[in-house]
PDB file of C-alpha atoms and ligand atoms in Angstrom:
ATOM      1  CA  MET A   1       0.000   0.000   0.000  1.00  0.00           C
ATOM      2  CA  SER A   2       1.135   3.574  -0.654  1.00  0.00           C
ATOM      3  CA  ARG A   3       2.346   5.889   2.120  1.00  0.00           C
ATOM      4  CA  LEU A   4      -0.767   8.016   1.665  1.00  0.00           C
ATOM      5  CA  GLY A   5      -2.917   4.885   1.917  1.00  0.00           C
ATOM      6  CA  GLU A   6      -1.097   3.641   5.025  1.00  0.00           C
ATOM      7  CA  MET A   7      -1.812   6.927   6.784  1.00  0.00           C
ATOM      8  CA  GLY A   8      -5.497   6.503   5.934  1.00  0.00           C
ATOM      9  CA  THR A   9      -5.566   9.610   3.750  1.00  0.00           C
ATOM     10  CA  PRO A  10      -9.132   9.967   2.411  1.00  0.00           C
ATOM     11  CA  VAL A  11      -9.596   9.161  -1.294  1.00  0.00           C
ATOM     12  CA  PHE A  12     -11.855  11.705  -2.978  1.00  0.00           C
ATOM     13  CA  TRP A  13     -13.202  10.996  -6.441  1.00  0.00           C
ATOM     14  CA  ALA A  14     -16.483  12.922  -6.492  1.00  0.00           C
ATOM     15  CA  GLU A  15     -17.023  12.011 -10.163  1.00  0.00           C
ATOM     16  CA  GLY A  16     -16.248   8.319  -9.559  1.00  0.00           C
ATOM     17  CA  HIS A  17     -12.939   6.450  -9.274  1.00  0.00           C
ATOM     18  CA  PRO A  18     -11.223   6.278 -12.676  1.00  0.00           C
ATOM     19  CA  GLY A  19      -9.842   2.741 -12.320  1.00  0.00           C
ATOM     20  CA  VAL A  20      -6.455   1.894 -13.802  1.00  0.00           C
ATOM     21  CA  LEU A  21      -4.684   4.746 -15.622  1.00  0.00           C
ATOM     22  CA  LYS A  22      -1.581   4.234 -17.756  1.00  0.00           C
ATOM     23  CA  ARG A  23       1.425   6.414 -17.005  1.00  0.00           C
ATOM     24  CA  GLU A  24       3.478   5.905 -20.167  1.00  0.00           C
ATOM     25  CA  SER A  25       0.667   6.987 -22.492  1.00  0.00           C
ATOM     26  CA  TRP A  26      -0.552   9.852 -20.275  1.00  0.00           C
ATOM     27  CA  GLN A  27      -0.713  13.281 -21.874  1.00  0.00           C
ATOM     28  CA  ILE A  28      -1.460  16.784 -20.652  1.00  0.00           C
ATOM     29  CA  GLN A  29      -2.862  19.235 -23.168  1.00  0.00           C
ATOM     30  CA  VAL A  30      -1.991  22.856 -22.443  1.00  0.00           C
ATOM     31  CA  SER A  31      -4.029  25.462 -24.313  1.00  0.00           C
ATOM     32  CA  GLY A  32      -5.470  28.955 -24.034  1.00  0.00           C
ATOM     33  CA  LEU A  33      -3.574  32.212 -23.765  1.00  0.00           C
ATOM     34  CA  CYS A  34      -0.067  31.175 -24.764  1.00  0.00           C
ATOM     35  CA  ASP A  35       2.288  31.445 -27.723  1.00  0.00           C
ATOM     36  CA  SER A  36       2.896  27.688 -28.148  1.00  0.00           C
ATOM     37  CA  PRO A  37      -0.033  25.508 -27.053  1.00  0.00           C
ATOM     38  CA  LYS A  38       1.218  21.970 -26.672  1.00  0.00           C
ATOM     39  CA  THR A  39       0.257  18.446 -25.666  1.00  0.00           C
ATOM     40  CA  PHE A  40       2.961  17.053 -23.375  1.00  0.00           C
ATOM     41  CA  SER A  41       3.690  13.333 -23.513  1.00  0.00           C
ATOM     42  CA  TRP A  42       4.660  11.463 -20.353  1.00  0.00           C
ATOM     43  CA  ASP A  43       8.291  11.413 -21.488  1.00  0.00           C
ATOM     44  CA  GLU A  44       8.239  15.156 -22.077  1.00  0.00           C
ATOM     45  CA  LEU A  45       6.750  15.742 -18.629  1.00  0.00           C
ATOM     46  CA  MET A  46       9.404  13.531 -17.031  1.00  0.00           C
ATOM     47  CA  ALA A  47      12.137  15.419 -18.894  1.00  0.00           C
ATOM     48  CA  MET A  48      11.121  18.684 -17.201  1.00  0.00           C
ATOM     49  CA  PRO A  49      12.939  19.809 -14.043  1.00  0.00           C
ATOM     50  CA  LYS A  50      11.686  18.027 -10.933  1.00  0.00           C
ATOM     51  CA  SER A  51      10.779  20.010  -7.817  1.00  0.00           C
ATOM     52  CA  VAL A  52      10.032  18.588  -4.412  1.00  0.00           C
ATOM     53  CA  ALA A  53       7.754  20.493  -2.040  1.00  0.00           C
ATOM     54  CA  ASP A  54       7.675  19.459   1.606  1.00  0.00           C
ATOM     55  CA  ALA A  55       4.187  20.687   2.341  1.00  0.00           C
ATOM     56  CA  ARG A  56       0.609  19.849   3.221  1.00  0.00           C
ATOM     57  CA  LEU A  57      -2.539  19.075   1.324  1.00  0.00           C
ATOM     58  CA  THR A  58      -5.355  20.394   3.493  1.00  0.00           C
ATOM     59  CA  SER A  59      -9.010  19.633   2.800  1.00  0.00           C
ATOM     60  CA  VAL A  60     -12.030  21.728   3.638  1.00  0.00           C
ATOM     61  CA  THR A  61     -13.398  18.409   4.965  1.00  0.00           C
ATOM     62  CA  ARG A  62     -10.762  18.915   7.655  1.00  0.00           C
ATOM     63  CA  PHE A  63      -7.878  16.586   7.076  1.00  0.00           C
ATOM     64  CA  SER A  64      -4.300  17.562   6.338  1.00  0.00           C
ATOM     65  CA  VAL A  65      -1.431  15.388   5.112  1.00  0.00           C
ATOM     66  CA  ARG A  66       2.210  16.319   4.906  1.00  0.00           C
ATOM     67  CA  GLY A  67       4.918  14.829   2.758  1.00  0.00           C
ATOM     68  CA  ARG A  68       7.432  15.398   0.033  1.00  0.00           C
ATOM     69  CA  TRP A  69       5.382  16.028  -3.090  1.00  0.00           C
ATOM     70  CA  GLY A  70       7.501  15.659  -6.201  1.00  0.00           C
ATOM     71  CA  GLY A  71       6.626  16.995  -9.609  1.00  0.00           C
ATOM     72  CA  ILE A  72       6.814  19.789 -12.130  1.00  0.00           C
ATOM     73  CA  ARG A  73       6.304  23.422 -11.162  1.00  0.00           C
ATOM     74  CA  VAL A  74       3.150  24.742 -12.821  1.00  0.00           C
ATOM     75  CA  SER A  75       5.212  27.885 -13.375  1.00  0.00           C
ATOM     76  CA  ASP A  76       7.715  25.896 -15.489  1.00  0.00           C
ATOM     77  CA  LEU A  77       4.877  24.449 -17.557  1.00  0.00           C
ATOM     78  CA  LEU A  78       3.496  27.946 -18.174  1.00  0.00           C
ATOM     79  CA  ASP A  79       6.943  29.104 -19.304  1.00  0.00           C
ATOM     80  CA  ALA A  80       7.278  26.090 -21.610  1.00  0.00           C
ATOM     81  CA  VAL A  81       4.177  27.168 -23.588  1.00  0.00           C
ATOM     82  CA  GLY A  82       4.919  30.889 -23.489  1.00  0.00           C
ATOM     83  CA  ALA A  83       2.005  31.902 -21.252  1.00  0.00           C
ATOM     84  CA  ARG A  84       0.841  35.393 -22.182  1.00  0.00           C
ATOM     85  CA  ALA A  85       0.718  38.385 -19.855  1.00  0.00           C
ATOM     86  CA  ASP A  86      -3.102  38.389 -19.868  1.00  0.00           C
ATOM     87  CA  VAL A  87      -3.385  34.970 -18.189  1.00  0.00           C
ATOM     88  CA  SER A  88      -5.223  35.601 -14.909  1.00  0.00           C
ATOM     89  CA  TYR A  89      -6.370  32.055 -14.033  1.00  0.00           C
ATOM     90  CA  VAL A  90      -5.154  28.544 -14.688  1.00  0.00           C
ATOM     91  CA  ARG A  91      -7.898  25.959 -15.116  1.00  0.00           C
ATOM     92  CA  PHE A  92      -7.226  22.242 -14.585  1.00  0.00           C
ATOM     93  CA  TRP A  93      -9.320  19.325 -15.841  1.00  0.00           C
ATOM     94  CA  SER A  94      -9.230  15.806 -14.472  1.00  0.00           C
ATOM     95  CA  TYR A  95      -9.530  12.576 -16.446  1.00  0.00           C
ATOM     96  CA  ARG A  96     -12.989  12.271 -18.088  1.00  0.00           C
ATOM     97  CA  ASP A  97     -13.448  16.085 -18.124  1.00  0.00           C
ATOM     98  CA  ILE A  98     -16.025  16.143 -15.325  1.00  0.00           C
ATOM     99  CA  TYR A  99     -13.928  17.658 -12.517  1.00  0.00           C
ATOM    100  CA  ASP A 100     -12.302  21.043 -13.081  1.00  0.00           C
ATOM    101  CA  THR A 101     -11.029  23.834 -10.895  1.00  0.00           C
ATOM    102  CA  SER A 102      -9.186  27.131 -11.461  1.00  0.00           C
ATOM    103  CA  ILE A 103      -6.584  29.051  -9.476  1.00  0.00           C
ATOM    104  CA  PRO A 104      -5.256  32.616  -9.801  1.00  0.00           C
ATOM    105  CA  ILE A 105      -2.058  33.026 -11.795  1.00  0.00           C
ATOM    106  CA  ASP A 106      -0.049  34.348  -8.830  1.00  0.00           C
ATOM    107  CA  ILE A 107      -0.779  31.175  -6.847  1.00  0.00           C
ATOM    108  CA  ALA A 108      -0.154  28.996  -9.913  1.00  0.00           C
ATOM    109  CA  ARG A 109       3.271  30.657 -10.192  1.00  0.00           C
ATOM    110  CA  GLU A 110       4.179  29.969  -6.530  1.00  0.00           C
ATOM    111  CA  ASP A 111       7.184  27.697  -5.939  1.00  0.00           C
ATOM    112  CA  ARG A 112       5.256  24.829  -4.414  1.00  0.00           C
ATOM    113  CA  THR A 113       2.321  24.713  -6.805  1.00  0.00           C
ATOM    114  CA  LEU A 114       3.079  21.544  -8.725  1.00  0.00           C
ATOM    115  CA  LEU A 115       1.808  19.015 -11.171  1.00  0.00           C
ATOM    116  CA  SER A 116       2.824  16.234  -8.823  1.00  0.00           C
ATOM    117  CA  TYR A 117       3.572  12.610  -9.666  1.00  0.00           C
ATOM    118  CA  GLU A 118       5.228  11.501  -6.417  1.00  0.00           C
ATOM    119  CA  PHE A 119       4.623  11.458  -2.672  1.00  0.00           C
ATOM    120  CA  ASP A 120       7.561  10.634  -0.380  1.00  0.00           C
ATOM    121  CA  GLY A 121       9.414   9.233  -3.394  1.00  0.00           C
ATOM    122  CA  GLU A 122       6.618   6.848  -4.455  1.00  0.00           C
ATOM    123  CA  ALA A 123       4.700   7.214  -7.713  1.00  0.00           C
ATOM    124  CA  LEU A 124       1.150   8.464  -7.060  1.00  0.00           C
ATOM    125  CA  ASP A 125      -1.448   5.778  -7.714  1.00  0.00           C
ATOM    126  CA  GLU A 126      -4.939   6.357  -9.089  1.00  0.00           C
ATOM    127  CA  ASP A 127      -6.495   6.684  -5.616  1.00  0.00           C
ATOM    128  CA  TYR A 128      -4.415   9.791  -5.008  1.00  0.00           C
ATOM    129  CA  GLY A 129      -4.519  11.362  -8.453  1.00  0.00           C
ATOM    130  CA  GLY A 130      -1.829   9.489 -10.338  1.00  0.00           C
ATOM    131  CA  PRO A 131      -0.263   9.529 -12.800  1.00  0.00           C
ATOM    132  CA  ILE A 132      -0.114  13.303 -12.200  1.00  0.00           C
ATOM    133  CA  ARG A 133      -2.205  15.811 -10.233  1.00  0.00           C
ATOM    134  CA  VAL A 134      -2.197  19.374  -9.025  1.00  0.00           C
ATOM    135  CA  PHE A 135      -0.593  19.895  -5.628  1.00  0.00           C
ATOM    136  CA  CYS A 136      -1.330  23.387  -4.307  1.00  0.00           C
ATOM    137  CA  PRO A 137      -0.618  23.728  -0.565  1.00  0.00           C
ATOM    138  CA  TYR A 138      -1.743  27.383  -0.505  1.00  0.00           C
ATOM    139  CA  LEU A 139      -5.472  26.668  -0.938  1.00  0.00           C
ATOM    140  CA  TRP A 140      -8.083  24.111   0.148  1.00  0.00           C
ATOM    141  CA  GLY A 141      -7.541  20.684  -1.381  1.00  0.00           C
ATOM    142  CA  TYR A 142     -10.374  20.947  -3.899  1.00  0.00           C
ATOM    143  CA  LYS A 143      -8.066  23.150  -5.996  1.00  0.00           C
ATOM    144  CA  SER A 144      -5.643  20.202  -6.254  1.00  0.00           C
ATOM    145  CA  ALA A 145      -7.314  18.453  -9.215  1.00  0.00           C
ATOM    146  CA  LYS A 146      -6.347  14.801  -9.589  1.00  0.00           C
ATOM    147  CA  SER A 147      -5.269  12.887 -12.721  1.00  0.00           C
ATOM    148  CA  VAL A 148      -4.918  16.051 -14.793  1.00  0.00           C
ATOM    149  CA  VAL A 149      -5.425  15.806 -18.563  1.00  0.00           C
ATOM    150  CA  LYS A 150      -5.891  19.454 -19.551  1.00  0.00           C
ATOM    151  CA  VAL A 151      -4.590  22.843 -18.459  1.00  0.00           C
ATOM    152  CA  GLN A 152      -6.241  25.978 -19.843  1.00  0.00           C
ATOM    153  CA  LEU A 153      -4.772  29.462 -19.540  1.00  0.00           C
ATOM    154  CA  MET A 154      -7.624  31.877 -19.027  1.00  0.00           C
ATOM    155  CA  SER A 155      -8.208  35.619 -18.730  1.00  0.00           C
ATOM    156  CA  THR A 156     -11.416  35.167 -16.696  1.00  0.00           C
ATOM    157  CA  TYR A 157     -12.459  32.931 -13.802  1.00  0.00           C
ATOM    158  CA  VAL A 158     -14.865  30.013 -14.125  1.00  0.00           C
ATOM    159  CA  SER A 159     -16.197  28.177 -11.047  1.00  0.00           C
ATOM    160  CA  GLY A 160     -15.260  24.500 -11.035  1.00  0.00           C
ATOM    161  CA  PHE A 161     -16.856  21.233  -9.914  1.00  0.00           C
ATOM    162  CA  TRP A 162     -16.967  21.990  -6.183  1.00  0.00           C
ATOM    163  CA  GLU A 163     -17.219  25.764  -6.510  1.00  0.00           C
ATOM    164  CA  ILE A 164     -20.493  25.379  -8.454  1.00  0.00           C
ATOM    165  CA  ARG A 165     -21.708  23.176  -5.605  1.00  0.00           C
ATOM    166  CA  GLY A 166     -21.034  25.809  -2.966  1.00  0.00           C
ATOM    167  CA  TYR A 167     -17.358  25.714  -1.997  1.00  0.00           C
ATOM    168  CA  PRO A 168     -15.743  29.183  -2.013  1.00  0.00           C
ATOM    169  CA  ASP A 169     -14.094  30.254  -5.269  1.00  0.00           C
ATOM    170  CA  ASP A 170     -11.050  31.650  -3.451  1.00  0.00           C
ATOM    171  CA  ALA A 171     -10.506  28.464  -1.355  1.00  0.00           C
ATOM    172  CA  ILE A 172      -8.580  30.384   1.299  1.00  0.00           C
ATOM    173  CA  ILE A 173      -7.794  28.010   4.167  1.00  0.00           C
ATOM    174  CA  THR A 174      -9.613  29.092   7.327  1.00  0.00           C
ATOM    175  CA  ALA A 175      -8.594  28.434  10.930  1.00  0.00           C
ATOM    176  CA  GLY A 176     -10.051  25.465  12.757  1.00  0.00           C
ATOM    177  CA  ARG A 177      -9.335  21.903  13.762  1.00  0.00           C
ATOM    178  CA  VAL A 178      -8.146  19.321  11.246  1.00  0.00           C
ATOM    179  CA  ARG A 179      -7.158  15.662  11.403  1.00  0.00           C
ATOM    180  CA  ASP A 180      -3.407  15.502  10.844  1.00  0.00           C
ATOM    181  CA  MET A 181      -3.050  12.233   8.907  1.00  0.00           C
ATOM    182  CA  ASN A 182       0.677  12.018   9.747  1.00  0.00           C
ATOM    183  CA  SER A 183       0.073  11.763  13.490  1.00  0.00           C
ATOM    184  CA  GLY A 184      -3.542  10.578  13.421  1.00  0.00           C
ATOM    185  CA  ARG A 185      -4.418  13.386  15.816  1.00  0.00           C
ATOM    186  CA  THR A 186      -6.797  16.302  15.518  1.00  0.00           C
ATOM    187  CA  ARG A 187      -5.218  19.701  15.945  1.00  0.00           C
ATOM    188  CA  PRO A 188      -5.901  23.372  15.324  1.00  0.00           C
ATOM    189  CA  ILE A 189      -4.573  25.104  12.230  1.00  0.00           C
ATOM    190  CA  PRO A 190      -4.315  28.809  11.508  1.00  0.00           C
ATOM    191  CA  GLY A 191      -5.956  30.355   8.473  1.00  0.00           C
ATOM    192  CA  GLY A 192      -3.996  30.863   5.248  1.00  0.00           C
ATOM    193  CA  GLU A 193      -1.381  28.464   3.993  1.00  0.00           C
ATOM    194  CA  VAL A 194      -0.966  25.658   6.499  1.00  0.00           C
ATOM    195  CA  ILE A 195       2.714  25.839   7.358  1.00  0.00           C
ATOM    196  CA  ARG A 196       2.752  26.334  11.106  1.00  0.00           C
ATOM    197  CA  PHE A 197       2.872  22.651  11.980  1.00  0.00           C
ATOM    198  CA  LEU A 198       5.008  21.599   9.032  1.00  0.00           C
ATOM    199  CA  ASP A 199       7.844  20.586  11.324  1.00  0.00           C
ATOM    200  CA  GLU A 200       5.903  19.602  14.425  1.00  0.00           C
TER     201      GLU A 200
HETATM  202  N1  MTE B   1     -10.719  14.691 -10.059  1.00  0.00           N
HETATM  203  C1  MTE B   1     -10.860  14.997  -8.766  1.00  0.00           C
HETATM  204  N2  MTE B   1      -9.912  15.722  -8.156  1.00  0.00           N
HETATM  205  C2  MTE B   1     -10.045  16.043  -6.844  1.00  0.00           C
HETATM  206  C3  MTE B   1     -11.188  15.646  -6.107  1.00  0.00           C
HETATM  207  C4  MTE B   1     -12.173  14.875  -6.782  1.00  0.00           C
HETATM  208  O1  MTE B   1     -13.201  14.500  -6.218  1.00  0.00           O
HETATM  209  N3  MTE B   1     -11.970  14.563  -8.111  1.00  0.00           N
HETATM  210  N4  MTE B   1     -11.322  16.017  -4.792  1.00  0.00           N
HETATM  211  C5  MTE B   1     -10.553  17.204  -4.354  1.00  0.00           C
HETATM  212  C6  MTE B   1     -10.559  17.390  -2.928  1.00  0.00           C
HETATM  213  S1  MTE B   1     -11.983  18.027  -2.239  1.00  0.00           S
HETATM  214  C7  MTE B   1      -9.458  17.147  -2.152  1.00  0.00           C
HETATM  215  S2  MTE B   1      -9.406  17.547  -0.525  1.00  0.00           S
HETATM  216  C8  MTE B   1      -8.290  16.453  -2.710  1.00  0.00           C
HETATM  217  C9  MTE B   1      -8.103  15.154  -1.965  1.00  0.00           C
HETATM  218  O2  MTE B   1      -7.021  14.440  -2.464  1.00  0.00           O
HETATM  219  P1  MTE B   1      -6.900  12.893  -2.135  1.00  0.00           P
HETATM  220  O3  MTE B   1      -8.140  12.216  -2.645  1.00  0.00           O
HETATM  221  O4  MTE B   1      -5.658  12.494  -2.854  1.00  0.00           O
HETATM  222  O5  MTE B   1      -6.777  12.758  -0.643  1.00  0.00           O
HETATM  223  O6  MTE B   1      -8.419  16.170  -4.102  1.00  0.00           O
HETATM  224  C10 MTE B   1      -9.111  17.141  -4.854  1.00  0.00           C
HETATM  225  N5  MTE B   1      -9.059  16.773  -6.247  1.00  0.00           N
HETATM  226 MO1   MO B   2     -11.481  18.447   0.038  1.00  0.00          MO
END
């Protein structure tokens, strides 16, 4: 079982679990406001610089899990397609094009906003958004779309799967108690990016 599975990290697939997904034939299509729209093959994605973010995924359903998320900086992907200056939001689509969510460009450009394919050195499996998913520790977990197939560079905001159903568009993390999956204990977190108990 994966590290995330061993810790009992909840598996969210609101649109239904996708089953087995093939890594080697996975592609991510990047389109919208950019000079060179491109579909990246798995090999091309793996050839991009790898970043590792030691950070937390924190859900509005009040769990938080910390680890070393490895992947590609969204910022690097935007540079690779020549993202234009009028990009204000980055929209992600999951496998089957049912689940989508969008984040502001400044958060997409943050160091630890990744298209992640690894957790603690293990390849992400389908339960946790493999082959590759968004990891964005700055906002509630519903912005971290799993099994990403499309990235669209947008000038305007569009509410996504959970935002249409009532979750806040800004997804700013609010203070309260969460279950820390790493320790199995419930503990308070501050609002904003959850970094305070990164090293506790
Ligand atoms: N495609 C897809 N991505 C998704 C979700 C989902 O239901 N479908 N749930 C989101 C929510 S609400 C959270 S908190 C995280 C949970 O990630 P996990 O299932 O890997 O724990 O994934 C996000 N990405
Ligand atoms: Mo969530």
